[in-house]
Coordinates of C-alpha atoms in Angstrom, one line a residue:
M1 CA 9.1 -68.6 -28.0
F2 CA 11.8 -66.3 -29.0
V3 CA 13.2 -65.3 -32.8
R4 CA 16.9 -64.1 -32.9
R5 CA 17.2 -61.1 -35.5
Y6 CA 20.1 -58.6 -35.9
W7 CA 18.9 -55.1 -35.9
S8 CA 20.5 -51.7 -36.4
V9 CA 19.8 -48.9 -33.5
G10 CA 20.9 -45.5 -32.9
S11 CA 24.5 -45.4 -33.3
W12 CA 25.0 -49.2 -34.7
S13 CA 26.1 -49.4 -38.4
K14 CA 24.8 -51.5 -40.6
D15 CA 27.8 -53.5 -40.5
Q16 CA 28.0 -53.9 -36.7
K17 CA 26.4 -56.9 -35.0
R18 CA 26.0 -57.4 -31.2
F19 CA 28.7 -59.5 -29.7
M20 CA 26.1 -61.5 -27.9
T21 CA 24.3 -62.6 -31.1
T22 CA 27.3 -63.4 -33.2
S23 CA 29.4 -65.5 -30.7
K24 CA 30.1 -68.7 -31.8
R25 CA 29.9 -70.6 -28.3
V26 CA 26.3 -68.9 -28.3
Q27 CA 25.4 -70.1 -31.8
D28 CA 26.6 -73.5 -31.3
R29 CA 24.7 -74.1 -28.1
S30 CA 21.6 -73.0 -30.1
K31 CA 22.2 -75.4 -32.5
L32 CA 22.4 -78.3 -30.0
K33 CA 18.8 -77.1 -28.8
R34 CA 16.5 -76.8 -32.2
V35 CA 13.3 -78.1 -32.4
H36 CA 12.5 -78.9 -36.1
D37 CA 8.6 -78.5 -35.7
L38 CA 9.3 -74.7 -34.2
E39 CA 11.7 -74.1 -36.7
I40 CA 9.3 -74.9 -39.4
V41 CA 6.4 -72.7 -38.0
T42 CA 9.0 -69.8 -37.4
E43 CA 10.0 -69.9 -41.1
K44 CA 6.2 -69.9 -42.1
W45 CA 6.1 -66.8 -39.6
K46 CA 8.6 -64.8 -41.4
I47 CA 6.6 -65.1 -44.9
A48 CA 3.4 -64.1 -43.0
S49 CA 5.0 -60.9 -41.2
K50 CA 6.0 -59.8 -44.5
V51 CA 2.8 -60.1 -46.2
L52 CA 1.1 -58.2 -43.0
F53 CA 3.6 -55.6 -43.5
L54 CA 2.5 -55.1 -47.0
M55 CA -1.0 -55.2 -45.7
E56 CA -0.7 -52.3 -43.0
I57 CA 0.9 -50.3 -45.9
L58 CA -2.0 -50.6 -48.0
K59 CA -4.0 -49.8 -45.2
K60 CA -2.6 -46.6 -44.7
E61 CA -3.4 -45.7 -48.2
P62 CA -6.7 -43.7 -48.8
E63 CA -8.0 -45.9 -51.0
M64 CA -6.0 -48.9 -49.9
I65 CA -4.1 -49.0 -53.3
I66 CA -0.4 -48.0 -54.1
P67 CA 1.7 -48.0 -57.0
V68 CA 4.1 -51.0 -57.0
R69 CA 7.0 -48.8 -57.7
S70 CA 6.4 -46.9 -54.3
L71 CA 6.8 -50.4 -52.4
D72 CA 10.4 -50.3 -53.5
Q73 CA 11.4 -48.2 -50.4
Y74 CA 10.3 -51.0 -48.1
R75 CA 12.6 -53.7 -49.7
S76 CA 14.7 -53.9 -46.5
Q77 CA 11.2 -54.8 -44.4
I78 CA 10.4 -57.5 -46.7
S79 CA 13.8 -58.5 -46.9
L80 CA 13.6 -58.5 -50.6
P81 CA 17.0 -57.5 -52.5
K82 CA 17.5 -56.5 -56.0
P83 CA 17.3 -57.8 -58.5
H84 CA 14.2 -59.5 -57.2
R85 CA 11.0 -57.7 -58.2
V86 CA 8.3 -56.5 -55.6
S87 CA 5.5 -57.5 -58.1
D88 CA 6.8 -61.0 -58.3
F89 CA 6.6 -61.2 -54.4
I90 CA 3.2 -59.7 -54.4
R91 CA 1.9 -62.6 -57.0
K92 CA 2.9 -65.1 -54.4
S93 CA -0.2 -64.3 -52.6
P94 CA -3.0 -64.0 -55.1
K95 CA -5.6 -64.4 -52.5
L96 CA -4.8 -61.5 -50.7
F97 CA -3.3 -59.0 -53.2
E98 CA -4.3 -57.8 -56.9
L99 CA -2.2 -56.1 -59.7
Y100 CA -3.3 -53.8 -62.3
K101 CA -2.4 -51.4 -64.7
D102 CA -3.9 -47.9 -65.2
H103 CA -4.6 -46.0 -68.4
R104 CA -1.0 -44.8 -68.2
R105 CA 0.3 -48.4 -67.7
V106 CA 1.4 -47.8 -64.1
L107 CA 1.5 -51.1 -62.0
W108 CA -0.8 -50.8 -59.1
C109 CA -1.6 -53.0 -55.9
G110 CA -4.5 -53.4 -54.1
M111 CA -6.2 -56.0 -51.5
T112 CA -8.7 -58.7 -52.5
K113 CA -11.9 -58.6 -51.1
K114 CA -10.8 -61.3 -48.8
A115 CA -7.8 -59.2 -47.8
E116 CA -10.2 -56.2 -47.0
D117 CA -12.6 -58.5 -44.9
L118 CA -9.6 -59.8 -42.9
V119 CA -8.4 -56.1 -42.2
E120 CA -12.0 -55.4 -40.7
E121 CA -11.7 -58.3 -38.6
E122 CA -8.5 -57.5 -37.1
D123 CA -9.7 -53.8 -36.6
R124 CA -12.7 -55.0 -34.7
I125 CA -10.5 -57.6 -32.9
L126 CA -8.0 -55.1 -31.7
E127 CA -10.8 -52.5 -30.7
E128 CA -12.1 -55.3 -28.3
H129 CA -8.7 -55.7 -27.1
Q130 CA -7.6 -52.5 -26.7
D131 CA -8.4 -52.0 -22.7
K132 CA -6.1 -55.0 -22.3
A133 CA -3.5 -54.2 -24.4
A134 CA -3.8 -50.9 -22.5
E135 CA -3.1 -53.0 -19.3
Y136 CA -0.1 -54.8 -20.6
V137 CA 1.3 -51.4 -21.8
T138 CA 0.8 -50.3 -18.1
R139 CA 2.5 -53.0 -16.6
F140 CA 5.4 -53.1 -18.8
L141 CA 5.8 -49.4 -17.6
M142 CA 5.5 -50.5 -13.8
M143 CA 8.1 -53.0 -14.5
S144 CA 10.7 -50.5 -15.8
V145 CA 13.0 -49.0 -13.5
D146 CA 12.3 -45.3 -14.2
K147 CA 8.5 -46.0 -14.9
R148 CA 8.8 -44.7 -18.5
L149 CA 9.9 -46.3 -21.7
A150 CA 11.1 -44.7 -24.9
L151 CA 8.2 -44.8 -27.4
D152 CA 10.4 -45.8 -30.1
K153 CA 11.3 -49.2 -28.5
I154 CA 7.7 -49.8 -27.6
V155 CA 6.8 -49.5 -31.1
H156 CA 8.8 -52.9 -31.8
F157 CA 6.1 -54.6 -29.8
R158 CA 3.2 -53.1 -31.6
R159 CA 1.9 -56.2 -33.2
D160 CA 3.1 -58.4 -30.7
F161 CA 0.8 -56.7 -28.0
A162 CA -1.9 -56.4 -30.5
L163 CA -1.8 -52.5 -30.6
P164 CA -3.2 -50.5 -33.3
V165 CA -1.4 -48.9 -36.2
D166 CA -1.9 -45.6 -34.7
F167 CA -0.5 -46.7 -31.5
R168 CA 2.1 -43.6 -31.3
T169 CA -0.2 -41.0 -32.9
G170 CA -3.6 -41.5 -31.2
W171 CA -4.1 -44.7 -29.1
V172 CA -1.1 -43.7 -26.6
H173 CA -3.6 -40.5 -25.7
K174 CA -6.7 -42.7 -25.0
Y175 CA -5.7 -43.8 -21.7
P176 CA -4.6 -40.6 -19.9
Q177 CA -5.5 -42.4 -16.2
H178 CA -2.6 -45.3 -17.0
F179 CA 0.2 -43.2 -18.9
K180 CA 1.2 -40.0 -20.7
L181 CA 3.5 -39.3 -23.9
V182 CA 6.4 -36.8 -22.3
K183 CA 9.4 -35.6 -24.1
D184 CA 13.1 -35.2 -22.6
E185 CA 15.7 -32.4 -23.4
E186 CA 16.4 -33.7 -26.9
G187 CA 13.0 -34.2 -27.8
L188 CA 12.7 -38.0 -27.9
E189 CA 9.3 -39.1 -26.7
Y190 CA 8.6 -41.6 -23.8
L191 CA 5.6 -43.5 -22.5
E192 CA 5.3 -42.4 -18.9
L193 CA 3.4 -44.2 -16.0
V194 CA 0.9 -42.2 -14.3
N195 CA -0.5 -44.1 -11.7
W196 CA 0.7 -47.4 -10.0
N197 CA -1.8 -50.2 -9.9
P198 CA -1.2 -52.4 -7.2
A199 CA -3.9 -55.0 -8.7
W200 CA -1.7 -55.3 -11.6
A201 CA 1.4 -55.7 -10.2
I202 CA 1.4 -59.5 -10.1
T203 CA 2.5 -61.9 -12.7
E204 CA 0.6 -64.0 -15.1
L205 CA 2.0 -67.2 -13.5
E206 CA 1.2 -66.0 -10.2
K207 CA -2.7 -65.7 -11.4
K208 CA -2.6 -68.8 -12.9
T209 CA -1.2 -70.7 -9.7
M210 CA -3.5 -68.7 -7.4
G211 CA -6.8 -68.9 -9.7
I212 CA -7.4 -65.4 -9.8
T213 CA -7.7 -62.5 -12.0
E214 CA -5.7 -59.7 -10.6
A215 CA -4.2 -59.0 -7.0
S216 CA -5.7 -57.0 -4.1
E217 CA -5.8 -53.2 -3.9
D218 CA -3.1 -53.3 -1.1
H219 CA -0.8 -55.9 -3.2
T220 CA 2.9 -55.3 -2.6
P221 CA 5.4 -57.0 -5.1
G222 CA 8.0 -59.1 -3.3
L223 CA 9.8 -62.4 -3.4
L224 CA 8.5 -65.3 -5.4
S225 CA 8.5 -68.9 -5.3
I226 CA 6.8 -70.0 -8.2
S227 CA 8.4 -72.5 -10.6
F228 CA 8.2 -71.8 -14.3
P229 CA 6.7 -74.1 -16.6
L230 CA 9.1 -76.6 -18.0
K231 CA 8.6 -78.3 -21.7
F232 CA 11.4 -80.4 -23.4
P233 CA 11.2 -82.2 -26.8
P234 CA 11.1 -85.7 -26.4
N235 CA 14.5 -86.7 -27.8
Y236 CA 16.0 -84.0 -25.4
K237 CA 17.9 -86.4 -23.4
K238 CA 20.1 -83.8 -21.6
A239 CA 17.0 -83.0 -19.6
Y240 CA 17.9 -85.6 -17.3
K241 CA 21.6 -84.7 -17.0
Y242 CA 20.7 -81.5 -15.8
R243 CA 17.8 -82.1 -13.7
G244 CA 19.5 -81.4 -10.4
A245 CA 20.5 -78.0 -11.6
I246 CA 17.4 -77.4 -13.3
D247 CA 15.3 -78.3 -9.8
H248 CA 18.0 -76.2 -7.7
F249 CA 17.3 -73.2 -10.0
Q250 CA 13.3 -73.7 -9.8
K251 CA 13.3 -73.8 -6.0
R252 CA 15.2 -70.5 -5.7
S253 CA 13.1 -67.8 -4.9
Y254 CA 13.2 -64.3 -7.0
L255 CA 12.2 -61.0 -6.9
S256 CA 8.8 -59.9 -8.8
P257 CA 9.3 -58.2 -12.0
Y258 CA 7.3 -55.6 -10.5
A259 CA 9.4 -54.8 -7.1
D260 CA 12.2 -52.6 -7.2
A261 CA 15.6 -54.5 -8.4
R262 CA 18.1 -51.7 -8.4
G263 CA 19.5 -53.3 -5.1
L264 CA 20.2 -56.8 -7.0
K265 CA 23.7 -57.5 -8.0
A266 CA 24.6 -57.7 -11.5
G267 CA 25.4 -61.3 -12.3
S268 CA 24.1 -62.9 -9.2
K269 CA 21.7 -65.8 -9.5
E270 CA 18.8 -63.8 -8.0
F271 CA 19.8 -60.9 -10.5
D272 CA 19.4 -63.8 -13.4
K273 CA 16.3 -65.5 -12.3
R274 CA 14.5 -62.2 -12.0
A275 CA 15.4 -61.8 -15.7
V276 CA 13.8 -65.0 -16.5
A277 CA 10.7 -63.9 -14.8
I278 CA 10.6 -60.5 -16.8
M279 CA 10.9 -62.2 -20.0
H280 CA 8.4 -64.9 -19.1
E281 CA 6.0 -61.8 -18.1
L282 CA 6.7 -60.2 -21.5
L283 CA 6.2 -63.2 -23.5
S284 CA 2.7 -64.0 -21.6
F285 CA 1.3 -60.4 -22.6
T286 CA 2.1 -61.1 -26.4
V287 CA -0.6 -62.6 -28.8
E288 CA 1.4 -65.5 -29.9
K289 CA 3.6 -65.8 -27.0
R290 CA 6.9 -65.0 -28.6
L291 CA 9.4 -62.3 -29.2
V292 CA 12.2 -61.1 -31.7
T293 CA 15.3 -61.2 -29.2
D294 CA 16.6 -58.1 -30.3
H295 CA 13.7 -56.1 -29.5
L296 CA 13.8 -57.5 -26.1
T297 CA 17.8 -56.6 -25.7
H298 CA 16.7 -52.7 -26.2
F299 CA 15.2 -52.9 -22.6
R300 CA 18.2 -54.4 -20.7
H301 CA 18.7 -51.1 -19.0
E302 CA 15.0 -50.4 -18.3
L303 CA 14.3 -53.5 -17.2
V304 CA 17.7 -54.3 -15.1
M305 CA 18.5 -57.2 -17.1
P306 CA 21.6 -59.0 -17.9
Q307 CA 24.0 -57.6 -20.9
K308 CA 24.4 -61.1 -22.3
L309 CA 20.8 -61.8 -22.5
M310 CA 21.1 -64.4 -25.0
R311 CA 23.1 -66.8 -23.0
L312 CA 20.5 -66.7 -20.2
L313 CA 17.9 -67.7 -22.7
L314 CA 19.9 -70.6 -24.2
K315 CA 20.8 -71.6 -20.7
H316 CA 17.0 -72.2 -19.4
F317 CA 16.0 -74.1 -22.7
G318 CA 12.6 -75.5 -21.3
I319 CA 11.3 -72.5 -20.4
F320 CA 12.2 -70.6 -23.5
Y321 CA 12.9 -71.8 -27.3
V322 CA 15.1 -69.8 -29.3
S323 CA 14.7 -69.9 -33.0
E324 CA 17.6 -69.1 -35.4
R325 CA 15.0 -68.8 -38.5
G326 CA 14.0 -65.2 -37.4
E327 CA 17.4 -63.3 -38.1
E328 CA 16.5 -62.7 -41.7
I329 CA 12.9 -61.4 -40.9

């Protein structure tokens, strides 16, 4: 599932929004394909993501406590405009956060014992998962046209890929056999592929279809003819109306996300279907099988994907679900 979100990057100002996410036609198409239960789940995820963000802030503190006034700088990250008080937001999660005043009457925030236990459990799970996370990051690099990606962009997927908080300062240096940190002439940091692994140049959909865990050491990615799983809500009657077009799309061969796509013509059917395969593969890497769409659009050039990515996502309703609820996260 994808969650829409407006995001400011680089030279984009706060008042600018991408054309592809503000087009009335795109918005209208999205409204016609909403699933109530999934929208409710996304709304709950918005709240949970804010709580998790606050827990990560506390986790970075030496004693996992912080003055509440110091949390004012994170208002935008938790979508809490003034005059709403940060302390009121914290009080909504009494099982996770505690508030207390010191002898100078300064209000502090800390985690409850339950929250600390959850943090320890998460750290343990991330530690157990780190080799798999390294594989996913490596495969992400293998899908990119130049076999390297800006570190600032990968950071957006940190929690989705189950990467630790110290991802950019420590974790990226733990797997020198897979990737390395480099800087360009302007000092921008990139993660660069060190070794191409043929056994990993296979999609999760291929592995599931073939009943294998990885490809052979001499595997070369090329054309695929595997259909994407489809699922429509029970009340979506248009699935029958478009069955012919859907079947035609599913039967069309497409280039593997791990194959060189520089020869594909932008806008062609082959180009678009490969983009669907890339998005499907990236979603399969994530913990909850969902991503914020604007995070994905940052990689259009690196992954050779269409400019109007949102239109493609909405076109293939049944393979993907796009929620409107995430735009305020």
